[in-house]
Structure formats: structure tokens, C-alpha cells
Amino acid sequence: MPFKDSKKQKEACKKSNQKWRKNHIKEYRKKNEKKLRDYGKQYQRDNYERDKDKILGYHRIYRVKLRLKCLVHYGGNPPKCACCNESHLEFLSIDHINGGGVKHRKELGTKWSIYRWLIKNNFPEGYRVLCHNCNQAKGFYGYCPHEKEVEILEKEVFNPT
């Protein structure tokens, strides 16, 4: 026995085991990939009710981070509406500049997929941040009421009658 003290021997064995595990974990995971995946799925099914609040909390945080990353990229830091400068995050959304947002979202699937898609495709051109009011008005009427107000003011200032 190399160690006279059993505690020291246990610690040495523990460190040796940790080192071995660290070096062989990738190999083990690759060899047992299906078994581990099946075990994980079964564990989630069995414990979903117990862990439901925690799981939903993680998903909520993940979605907020995705959304914020996209809003900051397209709307500046802090993000704001390109039309009316609204800056409350709860009111902001991603707008397809050339239209076709409904069709694009249907192709992607869930409503959160747009953020994942934007990040995965390195934030392509053709998108901007608008508040929900401006975005809805553009979709329904083809223009935003804020733009109409600006046009009216410009006419009054530059073309007084």
C-alpha cells in the first residue's frame, strides 16, 4: 500500500478516477450515444411534473436572451422602434421591411423560431425593429400613422396656404 493514511489514499484514487473519467468521457459518450439519449428523454418524461417550473423558467430566459440579442442588433443599444422611438422592450418586435412576415413565420414554425433563424443566418438585411403598433399599422394599412403625421407636418411647414 503506497499510502499509510487511508484518507490520502482515497483522495489519490478519487483524483485518479476523475482524471481517467475526464480523458475517457468523450469516448464513452460516443460509444453509448443512443443509450444516453434514450435515458435522458425517459428521465425528462418521468420528472417533467416535478421540474416543470424550473424547465419553463430556463426556456423563458433562453427566449428573452434570443429576442434581446436580435432587438439590439437591429434596433441599437438600447433597442427602439425605427418609426416612433418606442423603447419599452415589451412593445418591440422584428419587422420584415419588404413584407412577407406572416408567410416567413409560417415556414419557420413557432413564433420564437424567427429569432433563432436570424441569429443562425448572421442577422441578414431586410429586418428592423418596430413597436407592435407601428408594425400592425404597416401590415393592415400599408403605412404607419406616425409617418402620416410627419407628412402632414412637413406639408404645413414647407407649403403653408
JSON list of C-alpha atoms in Angstrom, two decimals:
[
{"chain": "A", "resi": 1, "resn": "MET", "atom": "CA", "xyz": [0.00, 0.00, 0.00]},
{"chain": "A", "resi": 2, "resn": "PRO", "atom": "CA", "xyz": [1.67, 3.24, -1.12]},
{"chain": "A", "resi": 3, "resn": "PHE", "atom": "CA", "xyz": [-0.09, 5.40, 1.46]},
{"chain": "A", "resi": 4, "resn": "LYS", "atom": "CA", "xyz": [-0.03, 4.85, 5.19]},
{"chain": "A", "resi": 5, "resn": "ASP", "atom": "CA", "xyz": [-3.02, 7.16, 5.66]},
{"chain": "A", "resi": 6, "resn": "SER", "atom": "CA", "xyz": [-6.27, 5.76, 4.18]},
{"chain": "A", "resi": 7, "resn": "LYS", "atom": "CA", "xyz": [-7.70, 9.27, 3.67]},
{"chain": "A", "resi": 8, "resn": "LYS", "atom": "CA", "xyz": [-4.78, 10.24, 1.45]},
{"chain": "A", "resi": 9, "resn": "GLN", "atom": "CA", "xyz": [-5.18, 7.01, -0.49]},
{"chain": "A", "resi": 10, "resn": "LYS", "atom": "CA", "xyz": [-8.90, 7.69, -1.04]},
{"chain": "A", "resi": 11, "resn": "GLU", "atom": "CA", "xyz": [-8.13, 11.21, -2.26]},
{"chain": "A", "resi": 12, "resn": "ALA", "atom": "CA", "xyz": [-5.45, 9.91, -4.63]},
{"chain": "A", "resi": 13, "resn": "CYS", "atom": "CA", "xyz": [-7.84, 7.28, -6.02]},
{"chain": "A", "resi": 14, "resn": "LYS", "atom": "CA", "xyz": [-10.55, 9.89, -6.41]},
{"chain": "A", "resi": 15, "resn": "LYS", "atom": "CA", "xyz": [-8.20, 12.20, -8.33]},
{"chain": "A", "resi": 16, "resn": "SER", "atom": "CA", "xyz": [-7.01, 9.31, -10.47]},
{"chain": "A", "resi": 17, "resn": "ASN", "atom": "CA", "xyz": [-10.61, 8.31, -11.27]},
{"chain": "A", "resi": 18, "resn": "GLN", "atom": "CA", "xyz": [-11.55, 11.91, -12.11]},
{"chain": "A", "resi": 19, "resn": "LYS", "atom": "CA", "xyz": [-8.56, 12.20, -14.42]},
{"chain": "A", "resi": 20, "resn": "TRP", "atom": "CA", "xyz": [-9.44, 8.91, -16.15]},
{"chain": "A", "resi": 21, "resn": "ARG", "atom": "CA", "xyz": [-13.12, 9.96, -16.49]},
{"chain": "A", "resi": 22, "resn": "LYS", "atom": "CA", "xyz": [-12.12, 13.32, -17.94]},
{"chain": "A", "resi": 23, "resn": "ASN", "atom": "CA", "xyz": [-9.93, 11.64, -20.56]},
{"chain": "A", "resi": 24, "resn": "HIS", "atom": "CA", "xyz": [-12.46, 8.95, -21.50]},
{"chain": "A", "resi": 25, "resn": "ILE", "atom": "CA", "xyz": [-15.84, 10.69, -21.21]},
{"chain": "A", "resi": 26, "resn": "LYS", "atom": "CA", "xyz": [-16.00, 11.70, -24.91]},
{"chain": "A", "resi": 27, "resn": "GLU", "atom": "CA", "xyz": [-15.19, 8.16, -25.94]},
{"chain": "A", "resi": 28, "resn": "TYR", "atom": "CA", "xyz": [-17.86, 6.75, -23.60]},
{"chain": "A", "resi": 29, "resn": "ARG", "atom": "CA", "xyz": [-20.49, 9.24, -24.80]},
{"chain": "A", "resi": 30, "resn": "LYS", "atom": "CA", "xyz": [-19.76, 8.50, -28.44]},
{"chain": "A", "resi": 31, "resn": "LYS", "atom": "CA", "xyz": [-19.97, 4.74, -27.84]},
{"chain": "A", "resi": 32, "resn": "ASN", "atom": "CA", "xyz": [-23.23, 5.00, -25.81]},
{"chain": "A", "resi": 33, "resn": "GLU", "atom": "CA", "xyz": [-24.89, 7.95, -27.57]},
{"chain": "A", "resi": 34, "resn": "LYS", "atom": "CA", "xyz": [-28.26, 6.28, -28.21]},
{"chain": "A", "resi": 35, "resn": "LYS", "atom": "CA", "xyz": [-28.45, 4.76, -24.73]},
{"chain": "A", "resi": 36, "resn": "LEU", "atom": "CA", "xyz": [-27.69, 8.12, -23.09]},
{"chain": "A", "resi": 37, "resn": "ARG", "atom": "CA", "xyz": [-30.18, 9.99, -25.31]},
{"chain": "A", "resi": 38, "resn": "ASP", "atom": "CA", "xyz": [-32.93, 7.48, -24.53]},
{"chain": "A", "resi": 39, "resn": "TYR", "atom": "CA", "xyz": [-32.14, 7.67, -20.81]},
{"chain": "A", "resi": 40, "resn": "GLY", "atom": "CA", "xyz": [-32.30, 11.50, -20.91]},
{"chain": "A", "resi": 41, "resn": "LYS", "atom": "CA", "xyz": [-35.65, 11.51, -22.72]},
{"chain": "A", "resi": 42, "resn": "GLN", "atom": "CA", "xyz": [-37.10, 8.98, -20.30]},
{"chain": "A", "resi": 43, "resn": "TYR", "atom": "CA", "xyz": [-35.80, 10.96, -17.32]},
{"chain": "A", "resi": 44, "resn": "GLN", "atom": "CA", "xyz": [-37.44, 14.14, -18.67]},
{"chain": "A", "resi": 45, "resn": "ARG", "atom": "CA", "xyz": [-40.75, 12.31, -19.18]},
{"chain": "A", "resi": 46, "resn": "ASP", "atom": "CA", "xyz": [-40.67, 10.81, -15.70]},
{"chain": "A", "resi": 47, "resn": "ASN", "atom": "CA", "xyz": [-39.70, 14.03, -13.91]},
{"chain": "A", "resi": 48, "resn": "TYR", "atom": "CA", "xyz": [-41.46, 16.69, -16.01]},
{"chain": "A", "resi": 49, "resn": "GLU", "atom": "CA", "xyz": [-44.16, 17.47, -13.44]},
{"chain": "A", "resi": 50, "resn": "ARG", "atom": "CA", "xyz": [-41.60, 17.81, -10.66]},
{"chain": "A", "resi": 51, "resn": "ASP", "atom": "CA", "xyz": [-39.25, 20.03, -12.71]},
{"chain": "A", "resi": 52, "resn": "LYS", "atom": "CA", "xyz": [-41.91, 21.84, -14.77]},
{"chain": "A", "resi": 53, "resn": "ASP", "atom": "CA", "xyz": [-41.43, 25.31, -13.24]},
{"chain": "A", "resi": 54, "resn": "LYS", "atom": "CA", "xyz": [-37.65, 25.08, -13.46]},
{"chain": "A", "resi": 55, "resn": "ILE", "atom": "CA", "xyz": [-37.75, 23.90, -17.09]},
{"chain": "A", "resi": 56, "resn": "LEU", "atom": "CA", "xyz": [-40.21, 26.61, -18.12]},
{"chain": "A", "resi": 57, "resn": "GLY", "atom": "CA", "xyz": [-38.06, 29.19, -16.35]},
{"chain": "A", "resi": 58, "resn": "TYR", "atom": "CA", "xyz": [-35.00, 28.11, -18.35]},
{"chain": "A", "resi": 59, "resn": "HIS", "atom": "CA", "xyz": [-36.98, 28.26, -21.60]},
{"chain": "A", "resi": 60, "resn": "ARG", "atom": "CA", "xyz": [-38.30, 31.73, -20.74]},
{"chain": "A", "resi": 61, "resn": "ILE", "atom": "CA", "xyz": [-34.80, 33.04, -20.01]},
{"chain": "A", "resi": 62, "resn": "TYR", "atom": "CA", "xyz": [-33.47, 31.48, -23.25]},
{"chain": "A", "resi": 63, "resn": "ARG", "atom": "CA", "xyz": [-36.24, 33.10, -25.33]},
{"chain": "A", "resi": 64, "resn": "VAL", "atom": "CA", "xyz": [-35.70, 36.50, -23.71]},
{"chain": "A", "resi": 65, "resn": "LYS", "atom": "CA", "xyz": [-31.96, 36.33, -24.45]},
{"chain": "A", "resi": 66, "resn": "LEU", "atom": "CA", "xyz": [-32.58, 35.38, -28.09]},
{"chain": "A", "resi": 67, "resn": "ARG", "atom": "CA", "xyz": [-35.12, 38.15, -28.53]},
{"chain": "A", "resi": 68, "resn": "LEU", "atom": "CA", "xyz": [-32.94, 40.77, -26.86]},
{"chain": "A", "resi": 69, "resn": "LYS", "atom": "CA", "xyz": [-29.93, 39.81, -29.00]},
{"chain": "A", "resi": 70, "resn": "CYS", "atom": "CA", "xyz": [-31.97, 40.33, -32.18]},
{"chain": "A", "resi": 71, "resn": "LEU", "atom": "CA", "xyz": [-33.58, 43.56, -30.98]},
{"chain": "A", "resi": 72, "resn": "VAL", "atom": "CA", "xyz": [-30.19, 45.04, -30.04]},
{"chain": "A", "resi": 73, "resn": "HIS", "atom": "CA", "xyz": [-28.70, 44.07, -33.39]},
{"chain": "A", "resi": 74, "resn": "TYR", "atom": "CA", "xyz": [-31.49, 45.58, -35.50]},
{"chain": "A", "resi": 75, "resn": "GLY", "atom": "CA", "xyz": [-32.62, 48.38, -33.17]},
{"chain": "A", "resi": 76, "resn": "GLY", "atom": "CA", "xyz": [-29.47, 49.64, -31.49]},
{"chain": "A", "resi": 77, "resn": "ASN", "atom": "CA", "xyz": [-28.49, 49.53, -27.86]},
{"chain": "A", "resi": 78, "resn": "PRO", "atom": "CA", "xyz": [-30.91, 50.10, -26.18]},
{"chain": "A", "resi": 79, "resn": "PRO", "atom": "CA", "xyz": [-33.29, 48.95, -28.92]},
{"chain": "A", "resi": 80, "resn": "LYS", "atom": "CA", "xyz": [-36.02, 51.30, -30.10]},
{"chain": "A", "resi": 81, "resn": "CYS", "atom": "CA", "xyz": [-38.72, 51.48, -32.75]},
{"chain": "A", "resi": 82, "resn": "ALA", "atom": "CA", "xyz": [-37.42, 52.76, -36.09]},
{"chain": "A", "resi": 83, "resn": "CYS", "atom": "CA", "xyz": [-40.61, 54.79, -36.55]},
{"chain": "A", "resi": 84, "resn": "CYS", "atom": "CA", "xyz": [-41.71, 56.27, -33.22]},
{"chain": "A", "resi": 85, "resn": "ASN", "atom": "CA", "xyz": [-38.64, 55.62, -30.99]},
{"chain": "A", "resi": 86, "resn": "GLU", "atom": "CA", "xyz": [-40.63, 53.50, -28.51]},
{"chain": "A", "resi": 87, "resn": "SER", "atom": "CA", "xyz": [-38.05, 51.80, -26.28]},
{"chain": "A", "resi": 88, "resn": "HIS", "atom": "CA", "xyz": [-40.05, 49.52, -23.94]},
{"chain": "A", "resi": 89, "resn": "LEU", "atom": "CA", "xyz": [-38.83, 46.01, -24.77]},
{"chain": "A", "resi": 90, "resn": "GLU", "atom": "CA", "xyz": [-42.31, 44.55, -24.22]},
{"chain": "A", "resi": 91, "resn": "PHE", "atom": "CA", "xyz": [-43.67, 46.66, -27.11]},
{"chain": "A", "resi": 92, "resn": "LEU", "atom": "CA", "xyz": [-40.93, 45.94, -29.68]},
{"chain": "A", "resi": 93, "resn": "SER", "atom": "CA", "xyz": [-40.94, 43.38, -32.49]},
{"chain": "A", "resi": 94, "resn": "ILE", "atom": "CA", "xyz": [-38.97, 42.40, -35.57]},
{"chain": "A", "resi": 95, "resn": "ASP", "atom": "CA", "xyz": [-40.41, 43.74, -38.85]},
{"chain": "A", "resi": 96, "resn": "HIS", "atom": "CA", "xyz": [-39.82, 42.37, -42.34]},
{"chain": "A", "resi": 97, "resn": "ILE", "atom": "CA", "xyz": [-39.05, 45.58, -44.26]},
{"chain": "A", "resi": 98, "resn": "ASN", "atom": "CA", "xyz": [-40.29, 44.25, -47.61]},
{"chain": "A", "resi": 99, "resn": "GLY", "atom": "CA", "xyz": [-43.32, 42.48, -46.11]},
{"chain": "A", "resi": 100, "resn": "GLY", "atom": "CA", "xyz": [-43.96, 38.74, -46.13]},
{"chain": "A", "resi": 101, "resn": "GLY", "atom": "CA", "xyz": [-43.55, 38.31, -42.39]},
{"chain": "A", "resi": 102, "resn": "VAL", "atom": "CA", "xyz": [-46.60, 36.09, -41.90]},
{"chain": "A", "resi": 103, "resn": "LYS", "atom": "CA", "xyz": [-45.51, 33.75, -44.69]},
{"chain": "A", "resi": 104, "resn": "HIS", "atom": "CA", "xyz": [-41.94, 33.62, -43.35]},
{"chain": "A", "resi": 105, "resn": "ARG", "atom": "CA", "xyz": [-43.08, 32.84, -39.80]},
{"chain": "A", "resi": 106, "resn": "LYS", "atom": "CA", "xyz": [-45.35, 30.05, -41.06]},
{"chain": "A", "resi": 107, "resn": "GLU", "atom": "CA", "xyz": [-42.39, 28.49, -42.89]},
{"chain": "A", "resi": 108, "resn": "LEU", "atom": "CA", "xyz": [-40.27, 28.64, -39.72]},
{"chain": "A", "resi": 109, "resn": "GLY", "atom": "CA", "xyz": [-42.88, 27.13, -37.41]},
{"chain": "A", "resi": 110, "resn": "THR", "atom": "CA", "xyz": [-43.17, 28.54, -33.89]},
{"chain": "A", "resi": 111, "resn": "LYS", "atom": "CA", "xyz": [-43.17, 32.24, -33.12]},
{"chain": "A", "resi": 112, "resn": "TRP", "atom": "CA", "xyz": [-39.78, 32.02, -31.40]},
{"chain": "A", "resi": 113, "resn": "SER", "atom": "CA", "xyz": [-38.12, 30.46, -34.44]},
{"chain": "A", "resi": 114, "resn": "ILE", "atom": "CA", "xyz": [-37.69, 33.87, -36.10]},
{"chain": "A", "resi": 115, "resn": "TYR", "atom": "CA", "xyz": [-35.08, 34.87, -33.51]},
{"chain": "A", "resi": 116, "resn": "ARG", "atom": "CA", "xyz": [-33.16, 31.60, -33.82]},
{"chain": "A", "resi": 117, "resn": "TRP", "atom": "CA", "xyz": [-33.33, 31.90, -37.61]},
{"chain": "A", "resi": 118, "resn": "LEU", "atom": "CA", "xyz": [-31.98, 35.48, -37.59]},
{"chain": "A", "resi": 119, "resn": "ILE", "atom": "CA", "xyz": [-29.05, 34.55, -35.36]},
{"chain": "A", "resi": 120, "resn": "LYS", "atom": "CA", "xyz": [-28.29, 31.34, -37.29]},
{"chain": "A", "resi": 121, "resn": "ASN", "atom": "CA", "xyz": [-28.25, 33.31, -40.58]},
{"chain": "A", "resi": 122, "resn": "ASN", "atom": "CA", "xyz": [-25.94, 36.03, -39.18]},
{"chain": "A", "resi": 123, "resn": "PHE", "atom": "CA", "xyz": [-28.60, 38.75, -39.00]},
{"chain": "A", "resi": 124, "resn": "PRO", "atom": "CA", "xyz": [-29.49, 39.18, -42.69]},
{"chain": "A", "resi": 125, "resn": "GLU", "atom": "CA", "xyz": [-30.54, 42.52, -44.16]},
{"chain": "A", "resi": 126, "resn": "GLY", "atom": "CA", "xyz": [-34.22, 43.35, -44.64]},
{"chain": "A", "resi": 127, "resn": "TYR", "atom": "CA", "xyz": [-35.31, 43.45, -40.99]},
{"chain": "A", "resi": 128, "resn": "ARG", "atom": "CA", "xyz": [-35.78, 46.24, -38.48]},
{"chain": "A", "resi": 129, "resn": "VAL", "atom": "CA", "xyz": [-37.28, 46.86, -35.07]},
{"chain": "A", "resi": 130, "resn": "LEU", "atom": "CA", "xyz": [-40.75, 48.39, -34.84]},
{"chain": "A", "resi": 131, "resn": "CYS", "atom": "CA", "xyz": [-43.16, 48.65, -31.95]},
{"chain": "A", "resi": 132, "resn": "HIS", "atom": "CA", "xyz": [-46.22, 46.44, -32.23]},
{"chain": "A", "resi": 133, "resn": "ASN", "atom": "CA", "xyz": [-48.45, 49.42, -33.09]},
{"chain": "A", "resi": 134, "resn": "CYS", "atom": "CA", "xyz": [-46.28, 50.58, -35.98]},
{"chain": "A", "resi": 135, "resn": "ASN", "atom": "CA", "xyz": [-45.79, 47.01, -37.19]},
{"chain": "A", "resi": 136, "resn": "GLN", "atom": "CA", "xyz": [-49.55, 46.26, -37.15]},
{"chain": "A", "resi": 137, "resn": "ALA", "atom": "CA", "xyz": [-50.42, 49.53, -38.88]},
{"chain": "A", "resi": 138, "resn": "LYS", "atom": "CA", "xyz": [-47.87, 48.82, -41.63]},
{"chain": "A", "resi": 139, "resn": "GLY", "atom": "CA", "xyz": [-49.36, 45.35, -42.09]},
{"chain": "A", "resi": 140, "resn": "PHE", "atom": "CA", "xyz": [-53.01, 46.44, -42.12]},
{"chain": "A", "resi": 141, "resn": "TYR", "atom": "CA", "xyz": [-52.84, 49.84, -43.82]},
{"chain": "A", "resi": 142, "resn": "GLY", "atom": "CA", "xyz": [-49.51, 49.84, -45.61]},
{"chain": "A", "resi": 143, "resn": "TYR", "atom": "CA", "xyz": [-48.26, 52.85, -43.65]},
{"chain": "A", "resi": 144, "resn": "CYS", "atom": "CA", "xyz": [-47.72, 53.91, -40.07]},
{"chain": "A", "resi": 145, "resn": "PRO", "atom": "CA", "xyz": [-49.78, 56.77, -38.58]},
{"chain": "A", "resi": 146, "resn": "HIS", "atom": "CA", "xyz": [-46.54, 58.34, -37.33]},
{"chain": "A", "resi": 147, "resn": "GLU", "atom": "CA", "xyz": [-45.38, 58.65, -40.95]},
{"chain": "A", "resi": 148, "resn": "LYS", "atom": "CA", "xyz": [-48.68, 60.35, -41.87]},
{"chain": "A", "resi": 149, "resn": "GLU", "atom": "CA", "xyz": [-48.21, 62.84, -39.04]},
{"chain": "A", "resi": 150, "resn": "VAL", "atom": "CA", "xyz": [-44.71, 63.68, -40.30]},
{"chain": "A", "resi": 151, "resn": "GLU", "atom": "CA", "xyz": [-46.01, 64.13, -43.86]},
{"chain": "A", "resi": 152, "resn": "ILE", "atom": "CA", "xyz": [-48.80, 66.44, -42.65]},
{"chain": "A", "resi": 153, "resn": "LEU", "atom": "CA", "xyz": [-46.37, 68.49, -40.56]},
{"chain": "A", "resi": 154, "resn": "GLU", "atom": "CA", "xyz": [-43.92, 68.76, -43.47]},
{"chain": "A", "resi": 155, "resn": "LYS", "atom": "CA", "xyz": [-46.69, 69.98, -45.77]},
{"chain": "A", "resi": 156, "resn": "GLU", "atom": "CA", "xyz": [-47.81, 72.58, -43.23]},
{"chain": "A", "resi": 157, "resn": "VAL", "atom": "CA", "xyz": [-44.28, 73.82, -42.59]},
{"chain": "A", "resi": 158, "resn": "PHE", "atom": "CA", "xyz": [-42.96, 73.81, -46.16]},
{"chain": "A", "resi": 159, "resn": "ASN", "atom": "CA", "xyz": [-46.20, 74.55, -48.06]},
{"chain": "A", "resi": 160, "resn": "PRO", "atom": "CA", "xyz": [-48.22, 76.94, -45.93]},
{"chain": "A", "resi": 161, "resn": "THR", "atom": "CA", "xyz": [-51.51, 78.03, -47.51]}
]
